[in-house]
């Protein structure tokens, strides 16, 4: 029950984050906005490294995996911010929010098919993100030649973000 509660809190925070990023990225640029988020996160988490039993000896493989994981997250994060700078939340959020589908597909390709509860969780996530997209207000202008290009670029950055997070 605790993990479900924490998951719901995380999803709510992520949704608030997405809406805030949409406005911040258009005002200060995606790189600045993302750097601020990473810096605040690092400051909040750094003290935890000094707790007993944390941050012990890392093997070379663990360190390499951490670096690759960090690069993928940074790529996904920057792509997310770029997508929100260009496109509307109702387009970007569902594509990025569907990254669990890619994670499950990747695990399946590696020989670990998802369990029924995992499939249900992914379906719930995709449904929730889709509902968010449907209920989002569409104030952004997307028609015209520039609008089509903006949608295409936002979709490309959204797919890159989804892949990075997966």
PDB file of C-alpha atoms in Angstrom, residues 6-141:
ATOM      1  CA  UNK A   6       4.204   6.900  -3.087  1.00  0.00           C
ATOM      2  CA  UNK A   7       3.638   6.093  -6.761  1.00  0.00           C
ATOM      3  CA  UNK A   8       0.484   8.196  -6.834  1.00  0.00           C
ATOM      4  CA  UNK A   9       2.268  11.077  -5.108  1.00  0.00           C
ATOM      5  CA  UNK A  10       5.115  10.813  -7.630  1.00  0.00           C
ATOM      6  CA  UNK A  11       2.648  10.818 -10.537  1.00  0.00           C
ATOM      7  CA  UNK A  12       0.908  13.901  -9.157  1.00  0.00           C
ATOM      8  CA  UNK A  13       4.242  15.686  -8.709  1.00  0.00           C
ATOM      9  CA  UNK A  14       5.301  14.704 -12.224  1.00  0.00           C
ATOM     10  CA  UNK A  15       2.046  16.128 -13.640  1.00  0.00           C
ATOM     11  CA  UNK A  16       2.528  19.427 -11.787  1.00  0.00           C
ATOM     12  CA  UNK A  17       6.134  19.448 -13.024  1.00  0.00           C
ATOM     13  CA  UNK A  18       5.015  19.002 -16.650  1.00  0.00           C
ATOM     14  CA  UNK A  19       2.630  21.940 -16.483  1.00  0.00           C
ATOM     15  CA  UNK A  20       5.232  24.170 -14.791  1.00  0.00           C
ATOM     16  CA  UNK A  21       7.944  23.177 -17.267  1.00  0.00           C
ATOM     17  CA  UNK A  22       5.742  24.197 -20.169  1.00  0.00           C
ATOM     18  CA  UNK A  23       5.821  27.784 -18.949  1.00  0.00           C
ATOM     19  CA  UNK A  24       9.379  27.853 -17.578  1.00  0.00           C
ATOM     20  CA  UNK A  25      10.978  26.382 -20.702  1.00  0.00           C
ATOM     21  CA  UNK A  26       9.328  28.954 -22.954  1.00  0.00           C
ATOM     22  CA  UNK A  27      10.530  31.811 -20.722  1.00  0.00           C
ATOM     23  CA  UNK A  28      14.120  30.855 -19.930  1.00  0.00           C
ATOM     24  CA  UNK A  29      14.863  28.088 -22.429  1.00  0.00           C
ATOM     25  CA  UNK A  30      14.990  24.340 -21.957  1.00  0.00           C
ATOM     26  CA  UNK A  31      18.673  24.113 -21.055  1.00  0.00           C
ATOM     27  CA  UNK A  32      18.387  26.654 -18.222  1.00  0.00           C
ATOM     28  CA  UNK A  33      15.170  25.153 -16.877  1.00  0.00           C
ATOM     29  CA  UNK A  34      16.599  21.630 -16.941  1.00  0.00           C
ATOM     30  CA  UNK A  35      19.854  22.753 -15.295  1.00  0.00           C
ATOM     31  CA  UNK A  36      17.845  24.323 -12.467  1.00  0.00           C
ATOM     32  CA  UNK A  37      15.865  21.113 -11.921  1.00  0.00           C
ATOM     33  CA  UNK A  38      19.037  18.998 -11.894  1.00  0.00           C
ATOM     34  CA  UNK A  39      20.808  21.378  -9.508  1.00  0.00           C
ATOM     35  CA  UNK A  40      17.882  21.449  -7.071  1.00  0.00           C
ATOM     36  CA  UNK A  41      17.605  17.656  -7.235  1.00  0.00           C
ATOM     37  CA  UNK A  42      21.347  17.234  -6.642  1.00  0.00           C
ATOM     38  CA  UNK A  43      21.257  19.571  -3.652  1.00  0.00           C
ATOM     39  CA  UNK A  44      18.284  17.712  -2.185  1.00  0.00           C
ATOM     40  CA  UNK A  45      19.809  14.249  -2.680  1.00  0.00           C
ATOM     41  CA  UNK A  46      23.509  14.897  -2.003  1.00  0.00           C
ATOM     42  CA  UNK A  47      23.190  14.757   1.796  1.00  0.00           C
ATOM     43  CA  UNK A  48      21.698  11.261   1.513  1.00  0.00           C
ATOM     44  CA  UNK A  49      25.028   9.994   0.165  1.00  0.00           C
ATOM     45  CA  UNK A  50      26.564  10.579   3.569  1.00  0.00           C
ATOM     46  CA  UNK A  51      24.099   8.442   5.486  1.00  0.00           C
ATOM     47  CA  UNK A  52      25.550   5.210   6.894  1.00  0.00           C
ATOM     48  CA  UNK A  53      25.490   2.391   4.354  1.00  0.00           C
ATOM     49  CA  UNK A  54      24.972   4.676   1.338  1.00  0.00           C
ATOM     50  CA  UNK A  55      27.378   5.473  -1.496  1.00  0.00           C
ATOM     51  CA  UNK A  56      29.733   2.633  -0.666  1.00  0.00           C
ATOM     52  CA  UNK A  57      32.365   1.226  -2.955  1.00  0.00           C
ATOM     53  CA  UNK A  58      31.223   1.152  -6.564  1.00  0.00           C
ATOM     54  CA  UNK A  59      32.548  -1.434  -8.973  1.00  0.00           C
ATOM     55  CA  UNK A  60      33.665  -0.352 -12.442  1.00  0.00           C
ATOM     56  CA  UNK A  61      30.562  -1.968 -13.941  1.00  0.00           C
ATOM     57  CA  UNK A  62      28.284  -0.167 -11.497  1.00  0.00           C
ATOM     58  CA  UNK A  63      29.976   3.140 -12.212  1.00  0.00           C
ATOM     59  CA  UNK A  64      29.697   2.616 -15.977  1.00  0.00           C
ATOM     60  CA  UNK A  65      26.020   1.728 -15.631  1.00  0.00           C
ATOM     61  CA  UNK A  66      25.447   4.843 -13.515  1.00  0.00           C
ATOM     62  CA  UNK A  67      27.133   7.048 -16.136  1.00  0.00           C
ATOM     63  CA  UNK A  68      25.101   5.517 -18.982  1.00  0.00           C
ATOM     64  CA  UNK A  69      21.913   5.823 -16.946  1.00  0.00           C
ATOM     65  CA  UNK A  70      22.697   9.463 -16.159  1.00  0.00           C
ATOM     66  CA  UNK A  71      23.361  10.210 -19.826  1.00  0.00           C
ATOM     67  CA  UNK A  72      20.057   8.607 -20.849  1.00  0.00           C
ATOM     68  CA  UNK A  73      18.189  10.543 -18.161  1.00  0.00           C
ATOM     69  CA  UNK A  74      19.861  13.814 -19.155  1.00  0.00           C
ATOM     70  CA  UNK A  75      18.983  13.169 -22.799  1.00  0.00           C
ATOM     71  CA  UNK A  76      15.399  12.366 -21.849  1.00  0.00           C
ATOM     72  CA  UNK A  77      15.128  15.371 -19.557  1.00  0.00           C
ATOM     73  CA  UNK A  78      16.539  17.865 -22.022  1.00  0.00           C
ATOM     74  CA  UNK A  79      14.341  16.425 -24.772  1.00  0.00           C
ATOM     75  CA  UNK A  80      11.315  16.767 -22.495  1.00  0.00           C
ATOM     76  CA  UNK A  81      12.067  20.412 -21.845  1.00  0.00           C
ATOM     77  CA  UNK A  82      12.631  21.084 -25.552  1.00  0.00           C
ATOM     78  CA  UNK A  83       9.335  19.379 -26.385  1.00  0.00           C
ATOM     79  CA  UNK A  84       7.446  21.481 -23.830  1.00  0.00           C
ATOM     80  CA  UNK A  85       9.109  24.617 -25.141  1.00  0.00           C
ATOM     81  CA  UNK A  86       7.823  23.870 -28.654  1.00  0.00           C
ATOM     82  CA  UNK A  87       4.570  21.969 -28.316  1.00  0.00           C
ATOM     83  CA  UNK A  88       1.442  21.850 -26.182  1.00  0.00           C
ATOM     84  CA  UNK A  89       1.141  19.730 -23.044  1.00  0.00           C
ATOM     85  CA  UNK A  90      -1.700  17.720 -24.613  1.00  0.00           C
ATOM     86  CA  UNK A  91       0.708  16.512 -27.347  1.00  0.00           C
ATOM     87  CA  UNK A  92       3.953  16.174 -25.403  1.00  0.00           C
ATOM     88  CA  UNK A  93       2.746  14.625 -22.127  1.00  0.00           C
ATOM     89  CA  UNK A  94       1.084  11.523 -23.609  1.00  0.00           C
ATOM     90  CA  UNK A  95       4.067  10.651 -25.786  1.00  0.00           C
ATOM     91  CA  UNK A  96       6.593  11.128 -22.991  1.00  0.00           C
ATOM     92  CA  UNK A  97       4.306   9.578 -20.390  1.00  0.00           C
ATOM     93  CA  UNK A  98       4.032   6.408 -22.443  1.00  0.00           C
ATOM     94  CA  UNK A  99       7.692   5.556 -21.804  1.00  0.00           C
ATOM     95  CA  UNK A 100       6.745   2.588 -19.578  1.00  0.00           C
ATOM     96  CA  UNK A 101       5.551   0.884 -22.760  1.00  0.00           C
ATOM     97  CA  UNK A 102       9.090   1.168 -24.149  1.00  0.00           C
ATOM     98  CA  UNK A 103      10.549  -0.083 -20.855  1.00  0.00           C
ATOM     99  CA  UNK A 104       8.305  -3.154 -20.908  1.00  0.00           C
ATOM    100  CA  UNK A 105       9.101  -3.798 -24.570  1.00  0.00           C
ATOM    101  CA  UNK A 106      12.831  -3.526 -23.804  1.00  0.00           C
ATOM    102  CA  UNK A 107      12.515  -5.966 -20.904  1.00  0.00           C
ATOM    103  CA  UNK A 108      10.571  -8.357 -23.130  1.00  0.00           C
ATOM    104  CA  UNK A 109      13.261  -8.206 -25.828  1.00  0.00           C
ATOM    105  CA  UNK A 110      15.819  -9.026 -23.127  1.00  0.00           C
ATOM    106  CA  UNK A 111      13.837 -12.123 -22.162  1.00  0.00           C
ATOM    107  CA  UNK A 112      11.818 -10.833 -19.203  1.00  0.00           C
ATOM    108  CA  UNK A 113       8.179 -10.657 -20.242  1.00  0.00           C
ATOM    109  CA  UNK A 114       5.964  -8.471 -18.032  1.00  0.00           C
ATOM    110  CA  UNK A 115       3.659  -9.973 -15.452  1.00  0.00           C
ATOM    111  CA  UNK A 116      -0.069  -9.317 -15.548  1.00  0.00           C
ATOM    112  CA  UNK A 117       0.131  -6.663 -12.774  1.00  0.00           C
ATOM    113  CA  UNK A 118       2.930  -4.908 -14.684  1.00  0.00           C
ATOM    114  CA  UNK A 119       0.831  -4.878 -17.845  1.00  0.00           C
ATOM    115  CA  UNK A 120      -2.053  -3.459 -15.813  1.00  0.00           C
ATOM    116  CA  UNK A 121       0.173  -0.770 -14.330  1.00  0.00           C
ATOM    117  CA  UNK A 122       1.450   0.268 -17.763  1.00  0.00           C
ATOM    118  CA  UNK A 123      -2.126   0.373 -19.088  1.00  0.00           C
ATOM    119  CA  UNK A 124      -3.187   2.540 -16.135  1.00  0.00           C
ATOM    120  CA  UNK A 125      -0.280   4.921 -16.717  1.00  0.00           C
ATOM    121  CA  UNK A 126      -1.008   5.247 -20.426  1.00  0.00           C
ATOM    122  CA  UNK A 127      -4.734   5.735 -19.728  1.00  0.00           C
ATOM    123  CA  UNK A 128      -4.011   8.404 -17.109  1.00  0.00           C
ATOM    124  CA  UNK A 129      -1.638  10.298 -19.357  1.00  0.00           C
ATOM    125  CA  UNK A 130      -4.090  10.023 -22.241  1.00  0.00           C
ATOM    126  CA  UNK A 131      -6.879  11.352 -20.033  1.00  0.00           C
ATOM    127  CA  UNK A 132      -4.638  14.258 -19.059  1.00  0.00           C
ATOM    128  CA  UNK A 133      -4.080  15.019 -22.732  1.00  0.00           C
ATOM    129  CA  UNK A 134      -7.782  14.883 -23.557  1.00  0.00           C
ATOM    130  CA  UNK A 135      -8.719  17.126 -20.618  1.00  0.00           C
ATOM    131  CA  UNK A 136      -5.931  19.673 -21.235  1.00  0.00           C
ATOM    132  CA  UNK A 137      -7.076  22.996 -22.521  1.00  0.00           C
ATOM    133  CA  UNK A 138      -5.810  23.772 -26.004  1.00  0.00           C
ATOM    134  CA  UNK A 139      -4.884  27.442 -26.021  1.00  0.00           C
ATOM    135  CA  UNK A 140      -1.816  27.003 -28.205  1.00  0.00           C
ATOM    136  CA  UNK A 141      -2.201  27.809 -31.896  1.00  0.00           C
TER     137      UNK A 141
END
